[in-house]
Amino acid sequence: MHSVKAKGILSAKNGMNIYRGCTHGCIYCDSRSSCYQMQHDFEDIEVKENAPELLENTLRRKRNRCMIGTGAMCDPFMHCEEKLQLTHKCIEIIDRYGFGLAIQTKSDRILNEIELLDSINKKAKCVVQMTMTTFDEQLCRIIEPKVCTTQRRYEVLKIMQKRGIPTVVWLSPFLPFINDTEENLRGLLKLCFDAGVKGILCFGIGLTLRDGNREYFYAQLDRHFPGMKEKYIRKYGNSYECASDNTSHLMRILHSECEKRGIMHNIDEIFEYMHKFETPDKWEQLSLI
């Protein structure tokens, strides 16, 4: 872990990454890809030590409140957050200034912020996003070894449901030949439906592999799934997109089951929802229409 002084914190679309790199150890992580030009080892987390100060200065100057997003590239609740508390401080600032929050994680450490998330959601909108990949707990411990398993993430979603905090689940990735099955999809959907999620994001059945990411992924396949790397090389070569042969079948199930239950599953609709700043008075007006 090493610290840097960042020059800015929010992107043009009001997203932020407080940390760079990750310690969850997920074998498929796209953020390892060389195209992101990370100048340090992926597990040597770069910490934007002045992130809270930058965020407060930025929000103070904004004329209009908006949704602030975090977690797209690096999980905001990695192991170092327990000590550094930078995500916590930034959430406090978002709450204090009355902005909305769309936060993505795989970690149950988000429960440490439940009171703040509740406070934000009462004044604006707080959307908690959880990534789920496999219904199989044993498999989850292999492909996502240093973060809580799917069952615990489901428990987090249930807690958010009880608080009235809206949730979105990212179903990804489905690794060809490993978890790209109907059994896995239906198992995950059952958890999502029981937890009352607002939307389910799925960009397809498969994964992406680029330089940097591919080498790490293949090394982990050799370690945990002997012979699987060769299967990938024969089918996909150096392709960026590694789509499952089960894509059409599984995506039909996903869209059909979500449609039956009135759960958002259109990617553009979900992103529009997460980016749209709303306040409780606006929700009350809409409920009267």
mmCIF file of C-alpha atoms in Angstrom:
data_model
loop_
_atom_site.group_PDB
_atom_site.id
_atom_site.type_symbol
_atom_site.label_atom_id
_atom_site.label_comp_id
_atom_site.label_asym_id
_atom_site.label_seq_id
_atom_site.Cartn_x
_atom_site.Cartn_y
_atom_site.Cartn_z
ATOM 1 C CA MET A 1 0.000 0.000 0.000
ATOM 2 C CA HIS A 2 1.274 3.459 -0.853
ATOM 3 C CA SER A 3 -0.213 6.953 -0.694
ATOM 4 C CA VAL A 4 -0.463 9.681 -3.316
ATOM 5 C CA LYS A 5 -1.784 13.229 -3.380
ATOM 6 C CA ALA A 6 -4.465 13.290 -6.057
ATOM 7 C CA LYS A 7 -5.184 16.405 -8.116
ATOM 8 C CA GLY A 8 -8.860 15.637 -8.555
ATOM 9 C CA ILE A 9 -11.412 13.128 -7.316
ATOM 10 C CA LEU A 10 -14.566 13.227 -9.476
ATOM 11 C CA SER A 11 -14.774 12.209 -13.125
ATOM 12 C CA ALA A 12 -16.889 14.068 -15.664
ATOM 13 C CA LYS A 13 -19.794 11.781 -14.739
ATOM 14 C CA ASN A 14 -19.265 12.265 -10.989
ATOM 15 C CA GLY A 15 -17.592 8.929 -10.356
ATOM 16 C CA MET A 16 -14.651 8.515 -7.997
ATOM 17 C CA ASN A 17 -12.038 5.906 -7.150
ATOM 18 C CA ILE A 18 -10.470 6.437 -3.751
ATOM 19 C CA TYR A 19 -8.178 3.441 -4.135
ATOM 20 C CA ARG A 20 -6.408 1.913 -7.130
ATOM 21 C CA GLY A 21 -5.715 -1.802 -7.231
ATOM 22 C CA CYS A 22 -7.469 -4.454 -5.165
ATOM 23 C CA THR A 23 -6.839 -7.128 -2.531
ATOM 24 C CA HIS A 24 -9.975 -9.256 -3.059
ATOM 25 C CA GLY A 25 -8.005 -11.625 -5.300
ATOM 26 C CA CYS A 26 -10.792 -12.302 -7.847
ATOM 27 C CA ILE A 27 -9.207 -14.434 -10.552
ATOM 28 C CA TYR A 28 -10.996 -12.711 -13.450
ATOM 29 C CA CYS A 29 -10.630 -9.006 -12.580
ATOM 30 C CA ASP A 30 -10.528 -6.750 -15.648
ATOM 31 C CA SER A 31 -8.927 -3.954 -13.613
ATOM 32 C CA ARG A 32 -5.640 -5.859 -13.836
ATOM 33 C CA SER A 33 -5.544 -5.156 -17.577
ATOM 34 C CA SER A 34 -2.458 -3.378 -18.898
ATOM 35 C CA CYS A 35 -4.603 -0.813 -20.737
ATOM 36 C CA TYR A 36 -5.302 0.959 -17.427
ATOM 37 C CA GLN A 37 -1.585 1.765 -17.178
ATOM 38 C CA MET A 38 -1.213 1.017 -13.493
ATOM 39 C CA GLN A 39 2.372 1.805 -12.519
ATOM 40 C CA HIS A 40 2.416 -0.473 -9.466
ATOM 41 C CA ASP A 41 1.583 -4.048 -8.528
ATOM 42 C CA PHE A 42 -2.159 -4.616 -8.469
ATOM 43 C CA GLU A 43 -2.151 -5.686 -4.802
ATOM 44 C CA ASP A 44 0.031 -2.700 -3.831
ATOM 45 C CA ILE A 45 -2.945 -0.418 -3.323
ATOM 46 C CA GLU A 46 -2.586 3.196 -4.355
ATOM 47 C CA VAL A 47 -4.361 5.351 -1.789
ATOM 48 C CA LYS A 48 -5.619 8.827 -2.629
ATOM 49 C CA GLU A 49 -4.968 10.125 0.858
ATOM 50 C CA ASN A 50 -6.524 13.534 0.189
ATOM 51 C CA ALA A 51 -9.730 12.112 -1.340
ATOM 52 C CA PRO A 52 -12.069 13.414 1.417
ATOM 53 C CA GLU A 53 -10.589 16.912 1.214
ATOM 54 C CA LEU A 54 -10.886 16.952 -2.577
ATOM 55 C CA LEU A 55 -14.444 15.634 -2.471
ATOM 56 C CA GLU A 56 -15.600 18.199 0.069
ATOM 57 C CA ASN A 57 -14.060 21.062 -1.906
ATOM 58 C CA THR A 58 -15.727 19.785 -5.072
ATOM 59 C CA LEU A 59 -19.188 19.262 -3.579
ATOM 60 C CA ARG A 60 -19.088 22.635 -1.872
ATOM 61 C CA ARG A 61 -18.638 24.314 -5.266
ATOM 62 C CA LYS A 62 -21.272 22.343 -7.167
ATOM 63 C CA ARG A 63 -24.344 24.353 -8.072
ATOM 64 C CA ASN A 64 -26.629 21.336 -8.311
ATOM 65 C CA ARG A 65 -26.701 18.168 -6.291
ATOM 66 C CA CYS A 66 -26.226 14.883 -8.127
ATOM 67 C CA MET A 67 -25.473 11.213 -7.657
ATOM 68 C CA ILE A 68 -21.880 10.379 -6.721
ATOM 69 C CA GLY A 69 -20.687 6.974 -7.881
ATOM 70 C CA THR A 70 -17.860 4.821 -6.573
ATOM 71 C CA GLY A 71 -16.663 1.233 -6.907
ATOM 72 C CA ALA A 72 -16.626 0.897 -10.686
ATOM 73 C CA MET A 73 -12.894 0.220 -10.971
ATOM 74 C CA CYS A 74 -11.776 -0.584 -7.432
ATOM 75 C CA ASP A 75 -13.819 -1.839 -4.516
ATOM 76 C CA PRO A 76 -14.261 0.936 -1.921
ATOM 77 C CA PHE A 77 -14.340 -1.611 0.917
ATOM 78 C CA MET A 78 -11.052 -3.437 0.546
ATOM 79 C CA HIS A 79 -9.051 -4.588 3.567
ATOM 80 C CA CYS A 80 -7.181 -1.269 3.849
ATOM 81 C CA GLU A 81 -10.455 0.617 4.347
ATOM 82 C CA GLU A 82 -10.714 -0.862 7.845
ATOM 83 C CA LYS A 83 -7.649 1.139 8.853
ATOM 84 C CA LEU A 84 -7.794 4.174 6.566
ATOM 85 C CA GLN A 85 -11.557 4.889 6.603
ATOM 86 C CA LEU A 86 -11.337 7.033 3.464
ATOM 87 C CA THR A 87 -14.517 5.615 1.945
ATOM 88 C CA HIS A 88 -16.259 6.230 5.262
ATOM 89 C CA LYS A 89 -15.108 9.848 5.343
ATOM 90 C CA CYS A 90 -16.254 10.418 1.756
ATOM 91 C CA ILE A 91 -19.681 8.932 2.476
ATOM 92 C CA GLU A 92 -19.963 11.235 5.485
ATOM 93 C CA ILE A 93 -19.274 14.208 3.206
ATOM 94 C CA ILE A 94 -21.807 13.057 0.623
ATOM 95 C CA ASP A 95 -24.390 12.758 3.392
ATOM 96 C CA ARG A 96 -23.503 16.149 4.886
ATOM 97 C CA TYR A 97 -23.911 17.986 1.581
ATOM 98 C CA GLY A 98 -27.120 16.202 0.591
ATOM 99 C CA PHE A 99 -25.853 14.404 -2.493
ATOM 100 C CA GLY A 100 -26.941 10.947 -3.662
ATOM 101 C CA LEU A 101 -24.738 7.860 -3.729
ATOM 102 C CA ALA A 102 -24.426 4.861 -6.039
ATOM 103 C CA ILE A 103 -21.862 2.529 -4.495
ATOM 104 C CA GLN A 104 -20.635 -0.834 -5.803
ATOM 105 C CA THR A 105 -18.895 -3.530 -3.771
ATOM 106 C CA LYS A 106 -18.484 -7.246 -3.120
ATOM 107 C CA SER A 107 -17.737 -6.722 0.567
ATOM 108 C CA ASP A 108 -19.919 -6.913 3.656
ATOM 109 C CA ARG A 109 -17.796 -4.102 5.113
ATOM 110 C CA ILE A 110 -20.415 -1.827 3.583
ATOM 111 C CA LEU A 111 -22.575 -2.707 6.595
ATOM 112 C CA ASN A 112 -20.266 -0.530 8.704
ATOM 113 C CA GLU A 113 -21.795 2.409 6.824
ATOM 114 C CA ILE A 114 -25.435 1.376 7.140
ATOM 115 C CA GLU A 115 -26.487 4.384 9.224
ATOM 116 C CA LEU A 116 -24.899 6.808 6.761
ATOM 117 C CA LEU A 117 -26.432 5.008 3.777
ATOM 118 C CA ASP A 118 -29.806 5.181 5.491
ATOM 119 C CA SER A 119 -29.355 8.897 6.120
ATOM 120 C CA ILE A 120 -28.435 9.586 2.478
ATOM 121 C CA ASN A 121 -31.387 7.556 1.236
ATOM 122 C CA LYS A 122 -33.819 9.557 3.354
ATOM 123 C CA LYS A 123 -32.638 12.862 1.860
ATOM 124 C CA ALA A 124 -31.706 11.888 -1.679
ATOM 125 C CA LYS A 125 -31.106 8.410 -3.092
ATOM 126 C CA CYS A 126 -28.614 5.742 -2.123
ATOM 127 C CA VAL A 127 -28.212 2.739 -4.444
ATOM 128 C CA VAL A 128 -26.129 -0.176 -3.173
ATOM 129 C CA GLN A 129 -24.742 -2.417 -5.893
ATOM 130 C CA MET A 130 -23.445 -5.914 -5.156
ATOM 131 C CA THR A 131 -21.574 -8.155 -7.597
ATOM 132 C CA MET A 132 -22.582 -11.819 -7.589
ATOM 133 C CA THR A 133 -20.962 -14.468 -9.753
ATOM 134 C CA THR A 134 -21.738 -17.916 -8.455
ATOM 135 C CA PHE A 135 -24.367 -19.620 -6.315
ATOM 136 C CA ASP A 136 -21.818 -22.295 -5.364
ATOM 137 C CA GLU A 137 -20.139 -21.218 -2.119
ATOM 138 C CA GLN A 138 -17.120 -23.482 -2.607
ATOM 139 C CA LEU A 139 -16.558 -22.157 -6.124
ATOM 140 C CA CYS A 140 -16.977 -18.602 -4.862
ATOM 141 C CA ARG A 141 -14.107 -19.130 -2.416
ATOM 142 C CA ILE A 142 -11.904 -20.160 -5.341
ATOM 143 C CA ILE A 143 -12.690 -17.426 -7.850
ATOM 144 C CA GLU A 144 -13.171 -14.620 -5.271
ATOM 145 C CA PRO A 145 -10.920 -15.853 -2.457
ATOM 146 C CA LYS A 146 -10.402 -12.810 -0.241
ATOM 147 C CA VAL A 147 -13.872 -11.320 0.036
ATOM 148 C CA CYS A 148 -17.146 -12.509 1.543
ATOM 149 C CA THR A 149 -19.060 -15.187 -0.348
ATOM 150 C CA THR A 150 -22.332 -14.953 -2.248
ATOM 151 C CA GLN A 151 -24.418 -16.044 0.739
ATOM 152 C CA ARG A 152 -23.069 -13.190 2.830
ATOM 153 C CA ARG A 153 -23.669 -10.701 0.019
ATOM 154 C CA TYR A 154 -27.255 -11.933 -0.136
ATOM 155 C CA GLU A 155 -27.525 -11.250 3.602
ATOM 156 C CA VAL A 156 -26.249 -7.715 2.963
ATOM 157 C CA LEU A 157 -28.925 -7.233 0.302
ATOM 158 C CA LYS A 158 -31.590 -8.412 2.743
ATOM 159 C CA ILE A 159 -30.430 -5.873 5.322
ATOM 160 C CA MET A 160 -30.629 -3.120 2.707
ATOM 161 C CA GLN A 161 -34.120 -4.337 1.788
ATOM 162 C CA LYS A 162 -35.277 -3.993 5.397
ATOM 163 C CA ARG A 163 -33.887 -0.451 5.472
ATOM 164 C CA GLY A 164 -35.622 0.510 2.234
ATOM 165 C CA ILE A 165 -32.292 1.139 0.504
ATOM 166 C CA PRO A 166 -32.559 0.200 -3.195
ATOM 167 C CA THR A 167 -30.141 -2.397 -4.540
ATOM 168 C CA VAL A 168 -28.809 -3.417 -7.922
ATOM 169 C CA VAL A 169 -26.980 -6.691 -8.535
ATOM 170 C CA TRP A 170 -24.277 -7.140 -11.156
ATOM 171 C CA LEU A 171 -24.375 -10.737 -12.373
ATOM 172 C CA SER A 172 -20.884 -11.076 -13.770
ATOM 173 C CA PRO A 173 -18.802 -12.659 -14.918
ATOM 174 C CA PHE A 174 -20.061 -16.051 -15.960
ATOM 175 C CA LEU A 175 -16.885 -17.998 -16.667
ATOM 176 C CA PRO A 176 -17.264 -20.362 -19.635
ATOM 177 C CA PHE A 177 -17.046 -24.045 -18.675
ATOM 178 C CA ILE A 178 -17.072 -23.107 -14.967
ATOM 179 C CA ASN A 179 -20.220 -21.266 -13.832
ATOM 180 C CA ASP A 180 -22.095 -20.514 -17.077
ATOM 181 C CA THR A 181 -24.950 -22.879 -16.248
ATOM 182 C CA GLU A 182 -28.701 -22.575 -15.886
ATOM 183 C CA GLU A 183 -28.427 -23.973 -12.367
ATOM 184 C CA ASN A 184 -26.043 -21.185 -11.361
ATOM 185 C CA LEU A 185 -28.115 -18.455 -12.978
ATOM 186 C CA ARG A 186 -31.371 -19.600 -11.420
ATOM 187 C CA GLY A 187 -29.708 -19.913 -8.023
ATOM 188 C CA LEU A 188 -28.447 -16.335 -8.193
ATOM 189 C CA LEU A 189 -31.771 -15.034 -9.494
ATOM 190 C CA LYS A 190 -33.585 -16.684 -6.585
ATOM 191 C CA LEU A 191 -31.366 -14.782 -4.133
ATOM 192 C CA CYS A 192 -31.880 -11.514 -6.012
ATOM 193 C CA PHE A 193 -35.650 -11.890 -6.129
ATOM 194 C CA ASP A 194 -35.882 -12.814 -2.443
ATOM 195 C CA ALA A 195 -33.789 -9.765 -1.557
ATOM 196 C CA GLY A 196 -36.124 -7.483 -3.515
ATOM 197 C CA VAL A 197 -33.460 -5.988 -5.766
ATOM 198 C CA LYS A 198 -34.420 -2.977 -7.875
ATOM 199 C CA GLY A 199 -32.451 -4.106 -10.913
ATOM 200 C CA ILE A 200 -30.146 -6.790 -12.272
ATOM 201 C CA LEU A 201 -27.268 -5.864 -14.566
ATOM 202 C CA CYS A 202 -25.835 -8.480 -16.886
ATOM 203 C CA PHE A 203 -23.735 -7.616 -19.929
ATOM 204 C CA GLY A 204 -23.784 -11.160 -21.257
ATOM 205 C CA ILE A 205 -22.740 -14.669 -20.331
ATOM 206 C CA GLY A 206 -18.957 -14.807 -20.477
ATOM 207 C CA LEU A 207 -16.006 -12.632 -19.571
ATOM 208 C CA THR A 208 -13.455 -10.290 -21.109
ATOM 209 C CA LEU A 209 -9.714 -10.957 -21.199
ATOM 210 C CA ARG A 210 -7.030 -8.425 -22.037
ATOM 211 C CA ASP A 211 -3.275 -8.302 -21.659
ATOM 212 C CA GLY A 212 -2.421 -8.331 -17.975
ATOM 213 C CA ASN A 213 -5.767 -9.753 -16.956
ATOM 214 C CA ARG A 214 -5.472 -12.785 -19.253
ATOM 215 C CA GLU A 215 -2.115 -13.919 -17.894
ATOM 216 C CA TYR A 216 -3.286 -13.766 -14.288
ATOM 217 C CA PHE A 217 -6.551 -15.537 -15.078
ATOM 218 C CA TYR A 218 -4.769 -18.351 -16.924
ATOM 219 C CA ALA A 219 -2.309 -18.809 -14.065
ATOM 220 C CA GLN A 220 -5.239 -19.205 -11.673
ATOM 221 C CA LEU A 221 -6.929 -21.671 -14.011
ATOM 222 C CA ASP A 222 -3.754 -23.773 -13.976
ATOM 223 C CA ARG A 223 -3.786 -23.629 -10.190
ATOM 224 C CA HIS A 224 -7.435 -24.441 -9.552
ATOM 225 C CA PHE A 225 -8.793 -25.990 -12.765
ATOM 226 C CA PRO A 226 -6.062 -28.112 -14.422
ATOM 227 C CA GLY A 227 -6.502 -28.335 -18.186
ATOM 228 C CA MET A 228 -9.008 -25.461 -18.316
ATOM 229 C CA LYS A 229 -6.500 -22.936 -19.688
ATOM 230 C CA GLU A 230 -5.910 -25.079 -22.756
ATOM 231 C CA LYS A 231 -9.662 -25.284 -23.286
ATOM 232 C CA TYR A 232 -9.883 -21.480 -23.242
ATOM 233 C CA ILE A 233 -6.945 -21.085 -25.612
ATOM 234 C CA ARG A 234 -8.442 -23.540 -28.103
ATOM 235 C CA LYS A 235 -11.823 -21.814 -28.109
ATOM 236 C CA TYR A 236 -10.934 -18.134 -27.657
ATOM 237 C CA GLY A 237 -7.274 -17.657 -28.551
ATOM 238 C CA ASN A 238 -6.428 -14.055 -27.667
ATOM 239 C CA SER A 239 -9.992 -12.776 -28.065
ATOM 240 C CA TYR A 240 -11.114 -9.923 -25.861
ATOM 241 C CA GLU A 241 -14.672 -11.228 -25.549
ATOM 242 C CA CYS A 242 -15.045 -14.815 -24.359
ATOM 243 C CA ALA A 243 -18.749 -15.487 -24.757
ATOM 244 C CA SER A 244 -20.315 -18.654 -23.419
ATOM 245 C CA ASP A 245 -22.063 -21.045 -25.768
ATOM 246 C CA ASN A 246 -24.989 -20.777 -23.341
ATOM 247 C CA THR A 247 -25.387 -17.021 -23.777
ATOM 248 C CA SER A 248 -28.673 -16.919 -25.691
ATOM 249 C CA HIS A 249 -30.396 -19.488 -23.505
ATOM 250 C CA LEU A 250 -29.328 -17.941 -20.210
ATOM 251 C CA MET A 251 -30.025 -14.352 -21.227
ATOM 252 C CA ARG A 252 -33.563 -15.341 -22.254
ATOM 253 C CA ILE A 253 -34.098 -16.818 -18.802
ATOM 254 C CA LEU A 254 -32.696 -13.710 -17.115
ATOM 255 C CA HIS A 255 -34.867 -11.242 -19.039
ATOM 256 C CA SER A 256 -37.985 -13.404 -18.810
ATOM 257 C CA GLU A 257 -37.745 -13.951 -15.052
ATOM 258 C CA CYS A 258 -37.035 -10.263 -14.367
ATOM 259 C CA GLU A 259 -39.910 -9.190 -16.602
ATOM 260 C CA LYS A 260 -42.330 -11.426 -14.691
ATOM 261 C CA ARG A 261 -41.405 -9.703 -11.435
ATOM 262 C CA GLY A 262 -41.142 -6.115 -12.645
ATOM 263 C CA ILE A 263 -37.411 -5.944 -11.956
ATOM 264 C CA MET A 264 -35.300 -3.666 -14.124
ATOM 265 C CA HIS A 265 -33.022 -5.595 -16.463
ATOM 266 C CA ASN A 266 -32.408 -3.163 -19.299
ATOM 267 C CA ILE A 267 -28.855 -1.873 -18.923
ATOM 268 C CA ASP A 268 -29.577 1.683 -20.079
ATOM 269 C CA GLU A 269 -32.626 1.941 -17.818
ATOM 270 C CA ILE A 270 -30.660 0.805 -14.776
ATOM 271 C CA PHE A 271 -27.796 3.225 -15.391
ATOM 272 C CA GLU A 272 -30.259 6.063 -15.945
ATOM 273 C CA TYR A 273 -31.869 5.208 -12.596
ATOM 274 C CA MET A 274 -28.536 5.135 -10.781
ATOM 275 C CA HIS A 275 -27.382 8.428 -12.294
ATOM 276 C CA LYS A 276 -30.643 10.321 -11.709
ATOM 277 C CA PHE A 277 -30.624 12.459 -8.565
ATOM 278 C CA GLU A 278 -33.966 12.369 -6.784
ATOM 279 C CA THR A 279 -35.321 13.554 -3.449
ATOM 280 C CA PRO A 280 -38.193 12.162 -1.344
ATOM 281 C CA ASP A 281 -40.548 14.986 -2.363
ATOM 282 C CA LYS A 282 -40.046 13.950 -5.987
ATOM 283 C CA TRP A 283 -40.936 10.325 -5.140
ATOM 284 C CA GLU A 284 -44.112 11.503 -3.404
ATOM 285 C CA GLN A 285 -45.121 13.534 -6.459
ATOM 286 C CA LEU A 286 -44.561 10.523 -8.716
ATOM 287 C CA SER A 287 -46.644 8.280 -6.438
ATOM 288 C CA LEU A 288 -49.619 10.639 -6.842
ATOM 289 C CA ILE A 289 -49.525 10.563 -10.644
#
